[in-house]
PDB file of C-alpha atoms in Angstrom:
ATOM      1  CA  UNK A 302     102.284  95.874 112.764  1.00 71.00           C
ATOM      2  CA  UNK A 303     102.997  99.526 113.751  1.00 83.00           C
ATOM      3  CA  UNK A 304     105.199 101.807 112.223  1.00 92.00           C
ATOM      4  CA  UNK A 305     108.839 102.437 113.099  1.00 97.00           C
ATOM      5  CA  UNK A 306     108.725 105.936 114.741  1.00 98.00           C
ATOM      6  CA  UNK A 307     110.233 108.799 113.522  1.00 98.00           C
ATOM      7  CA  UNK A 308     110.469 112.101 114.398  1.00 98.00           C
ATOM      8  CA  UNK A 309     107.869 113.807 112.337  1.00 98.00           C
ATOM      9  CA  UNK A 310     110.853 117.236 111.959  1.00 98.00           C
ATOM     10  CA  UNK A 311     113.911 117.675 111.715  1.00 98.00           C
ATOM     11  CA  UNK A 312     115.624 121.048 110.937  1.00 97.00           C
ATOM     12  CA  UNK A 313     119.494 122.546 110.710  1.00 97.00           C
ATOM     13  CA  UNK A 314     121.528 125.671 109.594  1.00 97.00           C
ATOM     14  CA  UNK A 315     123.907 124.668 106.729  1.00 97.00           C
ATOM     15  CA  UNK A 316     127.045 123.030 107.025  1.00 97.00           C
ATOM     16  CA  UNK A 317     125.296 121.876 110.831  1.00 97.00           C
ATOM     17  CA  UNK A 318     124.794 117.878 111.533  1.00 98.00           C
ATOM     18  CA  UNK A 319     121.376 116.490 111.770  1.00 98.00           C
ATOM     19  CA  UNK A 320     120.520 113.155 113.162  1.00 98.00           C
ATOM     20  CA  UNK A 321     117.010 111.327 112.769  1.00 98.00           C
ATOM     21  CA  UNK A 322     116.096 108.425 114.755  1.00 98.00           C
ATOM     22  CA  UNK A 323     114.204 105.559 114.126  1.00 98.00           C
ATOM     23  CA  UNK A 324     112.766 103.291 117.101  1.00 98.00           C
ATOM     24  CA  UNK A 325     111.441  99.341 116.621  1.00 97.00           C
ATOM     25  CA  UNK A 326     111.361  96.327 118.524  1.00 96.00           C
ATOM     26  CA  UNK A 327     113.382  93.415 119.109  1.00 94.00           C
ATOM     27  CA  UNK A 328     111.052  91.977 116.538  1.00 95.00           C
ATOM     28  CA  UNK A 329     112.154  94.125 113.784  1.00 95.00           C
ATOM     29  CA  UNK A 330     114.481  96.887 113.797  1.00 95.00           C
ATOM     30  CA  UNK A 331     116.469  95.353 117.023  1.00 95.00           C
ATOM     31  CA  UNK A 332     116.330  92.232 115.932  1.00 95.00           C
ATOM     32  CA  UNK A 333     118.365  92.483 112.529  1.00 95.00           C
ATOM     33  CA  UNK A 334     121.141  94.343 111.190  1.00 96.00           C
ATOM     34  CA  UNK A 335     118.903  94.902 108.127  1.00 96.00           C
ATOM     35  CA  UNK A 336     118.098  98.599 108.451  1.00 97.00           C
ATOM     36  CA  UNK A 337     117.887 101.174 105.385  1.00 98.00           C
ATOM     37  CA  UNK A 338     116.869 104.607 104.893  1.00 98.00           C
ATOM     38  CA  UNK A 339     115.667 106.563 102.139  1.00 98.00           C
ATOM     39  CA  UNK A 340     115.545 110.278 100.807  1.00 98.00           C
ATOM     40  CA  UNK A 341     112.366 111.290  98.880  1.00 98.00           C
ATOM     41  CA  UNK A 342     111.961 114.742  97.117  1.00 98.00           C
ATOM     42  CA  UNK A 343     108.524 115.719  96.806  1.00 97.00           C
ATOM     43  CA  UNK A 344     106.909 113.968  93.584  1.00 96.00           C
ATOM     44  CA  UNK A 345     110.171 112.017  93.200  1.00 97.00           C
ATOM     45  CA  UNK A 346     110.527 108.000  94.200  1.00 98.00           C
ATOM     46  CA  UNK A 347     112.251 107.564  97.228  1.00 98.00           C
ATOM     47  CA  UNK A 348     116.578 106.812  96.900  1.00 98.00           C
ATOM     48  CA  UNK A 349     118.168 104.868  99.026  1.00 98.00           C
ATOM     49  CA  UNK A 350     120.790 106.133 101.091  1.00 98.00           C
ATOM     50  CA  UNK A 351     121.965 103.623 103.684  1.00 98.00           C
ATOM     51  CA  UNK A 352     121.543  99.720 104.268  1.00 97.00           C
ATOM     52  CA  UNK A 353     122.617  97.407 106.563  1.00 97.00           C
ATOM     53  CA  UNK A 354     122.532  99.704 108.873  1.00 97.00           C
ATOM     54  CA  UNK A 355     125.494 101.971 107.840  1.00 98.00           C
ATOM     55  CA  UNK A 356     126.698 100.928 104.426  1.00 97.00           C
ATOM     56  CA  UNK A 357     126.792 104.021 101.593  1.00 98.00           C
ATOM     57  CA  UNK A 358     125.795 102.550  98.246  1.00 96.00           C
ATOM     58  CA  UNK A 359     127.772 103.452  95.084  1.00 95.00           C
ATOM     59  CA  UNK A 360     127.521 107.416  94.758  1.00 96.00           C
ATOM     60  CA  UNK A 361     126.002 108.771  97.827  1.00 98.00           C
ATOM     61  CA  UNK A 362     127.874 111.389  99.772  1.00 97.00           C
ATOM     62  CA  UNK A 363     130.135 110.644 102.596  1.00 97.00           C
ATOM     63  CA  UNK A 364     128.092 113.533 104.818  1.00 98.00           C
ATOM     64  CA  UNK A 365     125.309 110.205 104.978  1.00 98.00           C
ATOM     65  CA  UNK A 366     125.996 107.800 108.049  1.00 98.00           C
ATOM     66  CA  UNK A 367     124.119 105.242 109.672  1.00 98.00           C
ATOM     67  CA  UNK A 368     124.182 103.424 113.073  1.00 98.00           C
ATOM     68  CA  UNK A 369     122.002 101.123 115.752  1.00 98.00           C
ATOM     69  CA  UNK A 370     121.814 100.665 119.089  1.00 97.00           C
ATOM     70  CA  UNK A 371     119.290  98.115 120.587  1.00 97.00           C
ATOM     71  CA  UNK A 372     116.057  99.348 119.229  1.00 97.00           C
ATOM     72  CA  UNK A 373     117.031 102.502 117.866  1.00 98.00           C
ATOM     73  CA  UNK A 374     118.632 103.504 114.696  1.00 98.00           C
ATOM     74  CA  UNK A 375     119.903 106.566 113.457  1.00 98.00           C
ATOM     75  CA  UNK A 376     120.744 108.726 110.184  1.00 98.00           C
ATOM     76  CA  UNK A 377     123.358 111.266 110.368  1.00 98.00           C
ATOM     77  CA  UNK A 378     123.617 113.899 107.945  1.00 98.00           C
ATOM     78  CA  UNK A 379     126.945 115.934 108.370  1.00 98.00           C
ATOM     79  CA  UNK A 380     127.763 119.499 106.606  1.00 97.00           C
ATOM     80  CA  UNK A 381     123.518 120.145 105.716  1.00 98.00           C
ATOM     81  CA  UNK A 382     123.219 121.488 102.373  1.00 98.00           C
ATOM     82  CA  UNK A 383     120.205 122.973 100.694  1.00 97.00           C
ATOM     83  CA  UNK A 384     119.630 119.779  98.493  1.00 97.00           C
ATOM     84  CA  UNK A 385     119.101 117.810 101.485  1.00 98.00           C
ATOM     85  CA  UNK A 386     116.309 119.048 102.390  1.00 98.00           C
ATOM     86  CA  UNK A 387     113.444 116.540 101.951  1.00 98.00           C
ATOM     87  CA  UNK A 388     111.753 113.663 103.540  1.00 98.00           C
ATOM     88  CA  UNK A 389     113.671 110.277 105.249  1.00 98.00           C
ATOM     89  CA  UNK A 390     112.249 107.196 106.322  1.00 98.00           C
ATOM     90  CA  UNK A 391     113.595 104.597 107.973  1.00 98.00           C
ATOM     91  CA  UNK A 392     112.982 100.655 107.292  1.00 98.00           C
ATOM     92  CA  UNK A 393     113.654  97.599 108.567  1.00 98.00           C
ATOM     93  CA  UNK A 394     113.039  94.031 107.946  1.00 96.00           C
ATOM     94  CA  UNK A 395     111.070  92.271 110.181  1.00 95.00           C
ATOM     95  CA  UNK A 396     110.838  88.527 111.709  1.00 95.00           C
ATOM     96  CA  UNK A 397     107.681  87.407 109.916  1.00 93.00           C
ATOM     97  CA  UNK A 398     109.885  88.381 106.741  1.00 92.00           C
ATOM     98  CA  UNK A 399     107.872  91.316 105.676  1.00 94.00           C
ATOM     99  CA  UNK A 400     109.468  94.894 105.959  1.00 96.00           C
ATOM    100  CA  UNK A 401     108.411  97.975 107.665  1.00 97.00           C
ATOM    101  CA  UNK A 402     108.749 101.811 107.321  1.00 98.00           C
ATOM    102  CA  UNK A 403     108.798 104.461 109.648  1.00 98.00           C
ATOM    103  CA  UNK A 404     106.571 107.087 109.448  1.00 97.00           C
ATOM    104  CA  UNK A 405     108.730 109.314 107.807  1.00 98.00           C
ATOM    105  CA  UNK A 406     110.908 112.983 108.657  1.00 98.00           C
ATOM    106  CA  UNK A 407     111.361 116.164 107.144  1.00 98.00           C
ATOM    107  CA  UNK A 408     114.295 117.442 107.308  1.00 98.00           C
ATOM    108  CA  UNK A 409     114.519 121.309 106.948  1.00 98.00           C
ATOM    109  CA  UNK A 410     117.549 123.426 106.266  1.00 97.00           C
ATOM    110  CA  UNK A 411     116.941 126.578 107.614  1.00 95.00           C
TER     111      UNK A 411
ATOM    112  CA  UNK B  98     120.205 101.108  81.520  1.00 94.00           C
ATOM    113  CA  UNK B  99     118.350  99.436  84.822  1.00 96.00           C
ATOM    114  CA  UNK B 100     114.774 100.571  85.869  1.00 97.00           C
ATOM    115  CA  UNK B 101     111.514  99.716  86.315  1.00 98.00           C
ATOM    116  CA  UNK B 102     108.554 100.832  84.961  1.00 98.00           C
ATOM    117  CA  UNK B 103     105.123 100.870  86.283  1.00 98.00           C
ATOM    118  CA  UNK B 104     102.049 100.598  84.838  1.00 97.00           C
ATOM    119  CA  UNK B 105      98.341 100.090  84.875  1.00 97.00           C
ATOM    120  CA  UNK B 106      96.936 102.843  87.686  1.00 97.00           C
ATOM    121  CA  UNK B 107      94.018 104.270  87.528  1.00 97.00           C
ATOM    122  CA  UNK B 108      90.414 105.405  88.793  1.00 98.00           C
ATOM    123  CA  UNK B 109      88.561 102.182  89.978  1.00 97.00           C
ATOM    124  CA  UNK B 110      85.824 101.929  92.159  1.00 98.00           C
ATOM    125  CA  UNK B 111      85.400 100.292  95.717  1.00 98.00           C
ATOM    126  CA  UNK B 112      85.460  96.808  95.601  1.00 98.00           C
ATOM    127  CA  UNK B 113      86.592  96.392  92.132  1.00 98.00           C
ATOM    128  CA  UNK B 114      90.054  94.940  90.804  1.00 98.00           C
ATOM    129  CA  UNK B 115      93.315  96.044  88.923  1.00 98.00           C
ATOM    130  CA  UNK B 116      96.312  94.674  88.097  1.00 98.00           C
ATOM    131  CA  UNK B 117      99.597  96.743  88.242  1.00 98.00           C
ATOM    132  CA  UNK B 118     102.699  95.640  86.023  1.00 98.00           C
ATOM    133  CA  UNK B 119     106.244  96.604  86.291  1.00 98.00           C
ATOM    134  CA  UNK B 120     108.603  96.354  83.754  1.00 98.00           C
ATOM    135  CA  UNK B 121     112.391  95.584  84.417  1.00 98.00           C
ATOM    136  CA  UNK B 122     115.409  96.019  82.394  1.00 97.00           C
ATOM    137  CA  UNK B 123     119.118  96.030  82.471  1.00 97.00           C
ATOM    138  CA  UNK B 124     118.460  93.739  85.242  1.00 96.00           C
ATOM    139  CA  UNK B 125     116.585  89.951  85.700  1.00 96.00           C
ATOM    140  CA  UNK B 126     113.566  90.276  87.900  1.00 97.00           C
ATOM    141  CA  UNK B 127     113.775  86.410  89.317  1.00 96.00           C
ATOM    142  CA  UNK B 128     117.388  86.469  90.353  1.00 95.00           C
ATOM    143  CA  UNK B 129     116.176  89.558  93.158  1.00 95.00           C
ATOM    144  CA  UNK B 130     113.931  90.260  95.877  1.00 96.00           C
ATOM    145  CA  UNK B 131     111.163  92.436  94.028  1.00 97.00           C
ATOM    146  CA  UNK B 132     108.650  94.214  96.427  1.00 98.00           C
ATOM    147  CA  UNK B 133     105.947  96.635  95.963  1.00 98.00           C
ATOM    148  CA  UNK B 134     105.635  99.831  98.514  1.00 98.00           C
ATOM    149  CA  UNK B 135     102.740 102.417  98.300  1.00 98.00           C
ATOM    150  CA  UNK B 136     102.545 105.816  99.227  1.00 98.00           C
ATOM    151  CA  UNK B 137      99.067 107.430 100.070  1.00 98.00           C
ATOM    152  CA  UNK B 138      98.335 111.239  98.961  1.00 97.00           C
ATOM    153  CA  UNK B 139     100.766 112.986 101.265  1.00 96.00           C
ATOM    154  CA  UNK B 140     101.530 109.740 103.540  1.00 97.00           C
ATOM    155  CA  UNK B 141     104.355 108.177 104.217  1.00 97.00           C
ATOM    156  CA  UNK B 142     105.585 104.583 102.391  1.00 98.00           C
ATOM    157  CA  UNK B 143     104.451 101.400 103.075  1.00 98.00           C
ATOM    158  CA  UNK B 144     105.227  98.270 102.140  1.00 98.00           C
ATOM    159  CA  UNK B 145     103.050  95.855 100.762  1.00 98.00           C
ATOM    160  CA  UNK B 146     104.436  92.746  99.388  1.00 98.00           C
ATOM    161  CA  UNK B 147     107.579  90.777  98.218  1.00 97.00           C
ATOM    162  CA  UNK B 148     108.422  87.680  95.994  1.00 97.00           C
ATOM    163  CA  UNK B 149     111.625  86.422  96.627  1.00 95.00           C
ATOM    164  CA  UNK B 150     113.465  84.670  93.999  1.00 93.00           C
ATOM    165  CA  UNK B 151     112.277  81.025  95.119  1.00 93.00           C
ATOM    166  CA  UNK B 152     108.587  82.361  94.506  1.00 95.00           C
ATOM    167  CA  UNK B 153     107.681  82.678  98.151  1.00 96.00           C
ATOM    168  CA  UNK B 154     105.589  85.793  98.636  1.00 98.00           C
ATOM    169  CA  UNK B 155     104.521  87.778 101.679  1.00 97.00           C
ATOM    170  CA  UNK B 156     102.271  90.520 102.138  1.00 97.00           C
ATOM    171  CA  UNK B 157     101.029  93.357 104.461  1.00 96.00           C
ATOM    172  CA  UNK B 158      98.300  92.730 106.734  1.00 95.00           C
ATOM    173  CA  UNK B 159      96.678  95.525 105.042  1.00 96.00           C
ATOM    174  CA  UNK B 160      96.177  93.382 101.847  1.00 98.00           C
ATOM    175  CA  UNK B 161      96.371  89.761 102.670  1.00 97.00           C
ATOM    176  CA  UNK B 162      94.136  87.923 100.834  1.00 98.00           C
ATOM    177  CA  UNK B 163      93.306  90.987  98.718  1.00 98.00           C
ATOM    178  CA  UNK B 164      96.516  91.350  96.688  1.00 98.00           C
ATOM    179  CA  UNK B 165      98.399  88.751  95.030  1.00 98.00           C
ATOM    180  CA  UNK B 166     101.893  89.607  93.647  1.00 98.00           C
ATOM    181  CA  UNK B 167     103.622  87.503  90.737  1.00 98.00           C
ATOM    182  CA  UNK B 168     105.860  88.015  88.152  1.00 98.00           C
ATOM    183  CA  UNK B 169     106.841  86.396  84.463  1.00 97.00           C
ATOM    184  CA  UNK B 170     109.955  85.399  83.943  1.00 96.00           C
ATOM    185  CA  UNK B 171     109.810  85.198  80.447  1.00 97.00           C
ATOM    186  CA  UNK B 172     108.877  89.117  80.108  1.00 97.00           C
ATOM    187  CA  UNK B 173     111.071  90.078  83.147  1.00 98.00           C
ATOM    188  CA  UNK B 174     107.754  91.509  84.759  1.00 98.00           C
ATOM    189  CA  UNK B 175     106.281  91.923  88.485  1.00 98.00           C
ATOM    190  CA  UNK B 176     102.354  92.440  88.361  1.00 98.00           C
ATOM    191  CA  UNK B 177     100.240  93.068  91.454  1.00 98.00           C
ATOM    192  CA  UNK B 178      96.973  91.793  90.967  1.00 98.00           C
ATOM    193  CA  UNK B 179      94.332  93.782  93.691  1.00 98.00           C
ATOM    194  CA  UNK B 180      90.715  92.363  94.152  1.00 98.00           C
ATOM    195  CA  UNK B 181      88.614  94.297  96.499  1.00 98.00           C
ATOM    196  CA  UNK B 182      89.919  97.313  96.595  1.00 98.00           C
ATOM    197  CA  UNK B 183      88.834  99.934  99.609  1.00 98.00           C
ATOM    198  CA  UNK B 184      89.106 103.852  99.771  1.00 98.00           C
ATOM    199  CA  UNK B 185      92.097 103.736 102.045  1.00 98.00           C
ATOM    200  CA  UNK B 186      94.046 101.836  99.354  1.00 98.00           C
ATOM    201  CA  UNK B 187      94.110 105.197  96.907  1.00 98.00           C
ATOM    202  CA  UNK B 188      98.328 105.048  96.502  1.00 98.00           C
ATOM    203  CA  UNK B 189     101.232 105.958  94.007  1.00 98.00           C
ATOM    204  CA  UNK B 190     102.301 101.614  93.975  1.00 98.00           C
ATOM    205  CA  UNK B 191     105.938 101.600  93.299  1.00 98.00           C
ATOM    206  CA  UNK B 192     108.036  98.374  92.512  1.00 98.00           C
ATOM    207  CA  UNK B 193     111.221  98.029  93.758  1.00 98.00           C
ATOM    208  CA  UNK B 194     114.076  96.246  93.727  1.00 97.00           C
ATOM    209  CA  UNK B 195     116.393  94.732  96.518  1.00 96.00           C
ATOM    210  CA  UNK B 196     119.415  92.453  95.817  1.00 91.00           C
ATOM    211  CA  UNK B 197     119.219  88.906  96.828  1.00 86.00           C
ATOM    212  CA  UNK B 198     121.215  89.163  99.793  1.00 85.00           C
ATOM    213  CA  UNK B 199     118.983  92.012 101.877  1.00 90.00           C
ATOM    214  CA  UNK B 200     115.266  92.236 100.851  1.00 90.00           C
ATOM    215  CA  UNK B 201     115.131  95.576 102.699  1.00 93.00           C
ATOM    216  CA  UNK B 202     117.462  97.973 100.514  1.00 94.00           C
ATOM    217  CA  UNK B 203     115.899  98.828  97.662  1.00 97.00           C
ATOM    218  CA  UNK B 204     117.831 100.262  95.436  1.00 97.00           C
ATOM    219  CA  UNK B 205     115.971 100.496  92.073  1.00 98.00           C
ATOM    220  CA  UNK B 206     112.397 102.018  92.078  1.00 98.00           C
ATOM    221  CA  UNK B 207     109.947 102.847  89.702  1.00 98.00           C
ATOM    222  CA  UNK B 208     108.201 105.661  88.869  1.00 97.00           C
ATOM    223  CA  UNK B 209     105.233 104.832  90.602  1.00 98.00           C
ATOM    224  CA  UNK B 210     101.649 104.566  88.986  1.00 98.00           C
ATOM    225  CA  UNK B 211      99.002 106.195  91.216  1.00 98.00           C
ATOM    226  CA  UNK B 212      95.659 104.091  92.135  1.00 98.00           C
ATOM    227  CA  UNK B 213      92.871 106.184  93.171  1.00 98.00           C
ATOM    228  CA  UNK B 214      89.208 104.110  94.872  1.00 98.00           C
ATOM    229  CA  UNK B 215      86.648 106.369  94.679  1.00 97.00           C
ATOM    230  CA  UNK B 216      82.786 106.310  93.381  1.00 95.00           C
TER     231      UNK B 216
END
């Protein structure tokens, strides 16, 4: 099974919103409402930031947001900061009960 | 405190075998989804295999029949035991956690122990 795609970049001034999309198929991505993303700092294990498609676990910042629509999900990060910069990727479950990542995005802050 | 802890990486050659061990605590390993994801030298992540807390397991196609992925209840382990192990599956192997209600948000993560194939 293929990737979920990603934009490979991603950049912003601070204090400027930033979205990164994700794209499946109705086997996967558009076919549940279990979608999650992750930030990884280089050398670091990933975090997660969002699941089910737009829930915030305990003590992640309000400037995180997530949404779907069909095929396509999306990570919005509001007000950049400096500490966001590093890499996000995208998962979803899919229907022969396996998960899959996208391919991953950097996200600059210029 | 809850984490994981990997262990057991290492330099192994092509089509030999290791077995990777995670350790859990502040948390118990059966009563969650527990997967393993890799991450190849300046890749992105992939997943390669769950257990759910019935004991049904699924893998990647990547590693089917390759990889097996089990855990002790007793120690409040997950292992990953790989047989045949190619070039392409050089990775830092993470374990990590999901609650039993969504398999795909991990939320607790190891460390990561890198596996390197090579001659």
């Amino acid at each position: 099974q293929s990737a979920l795609t990603q934009p490979a970049s991603v950049s912003g001034s601070p204090g400027q919103s930033i979205t990164i999309s994700c794209t499946g198929t109705s086997s996967d991505l558009g076919g549940y409402n279990y979608v999650s993303w992750y930030q990884q700092h280089p050398g670091k294990a990933p975090k997660l930031m969002i699941y089910d498609v737009s829930h915030r676990p305990s003590g992640v910042s309000y400037r995180f947001s997530g949404s779907k629509s069909g095929n396509t999900a999306s990570l919005t990060i509001s007000g950049l900061q400096a500490e966001d910069e590093a890499d996000y990727y995208c998962s979803s479950y899919t229907s022969s009960s396996t998960v899959i990542f996208g391919g991953g995005t950097k996200v600059t802050v210029l | 405190e809850v984490q994981l802890v990997e262990s057991g990486g290492g330099l192994i050659q092509p089509r030999g075998s290791l077995r990777l061990s995670c350790a859990a605590s502040g948390f118990t390993v059966s009563s969650n989804y527990m997967s393993w994801v890799r991450q190849a030298p300046g890749k992105g992540l992939e997943w390669v295999s769950v257990i759910y807390s019935g004991g049904r397991t699924y893998y990647a196609d990547s590693v089917k029949g390759r990889f097996t992925i089990s855990r002790d209840n007793s120690k409040n382990t997950l292992s990953l035991q790989m047989n045949s192990l190619r070039a392409e599956d050089t990775a830092v192997y993470y374990c990590a956690r999901a609650p039993d209600w969504d398999l795909n948000a991990f939320d607790i993560w190891g460390q990561g122990t890198m596996v390197t194939v090579s001659s």
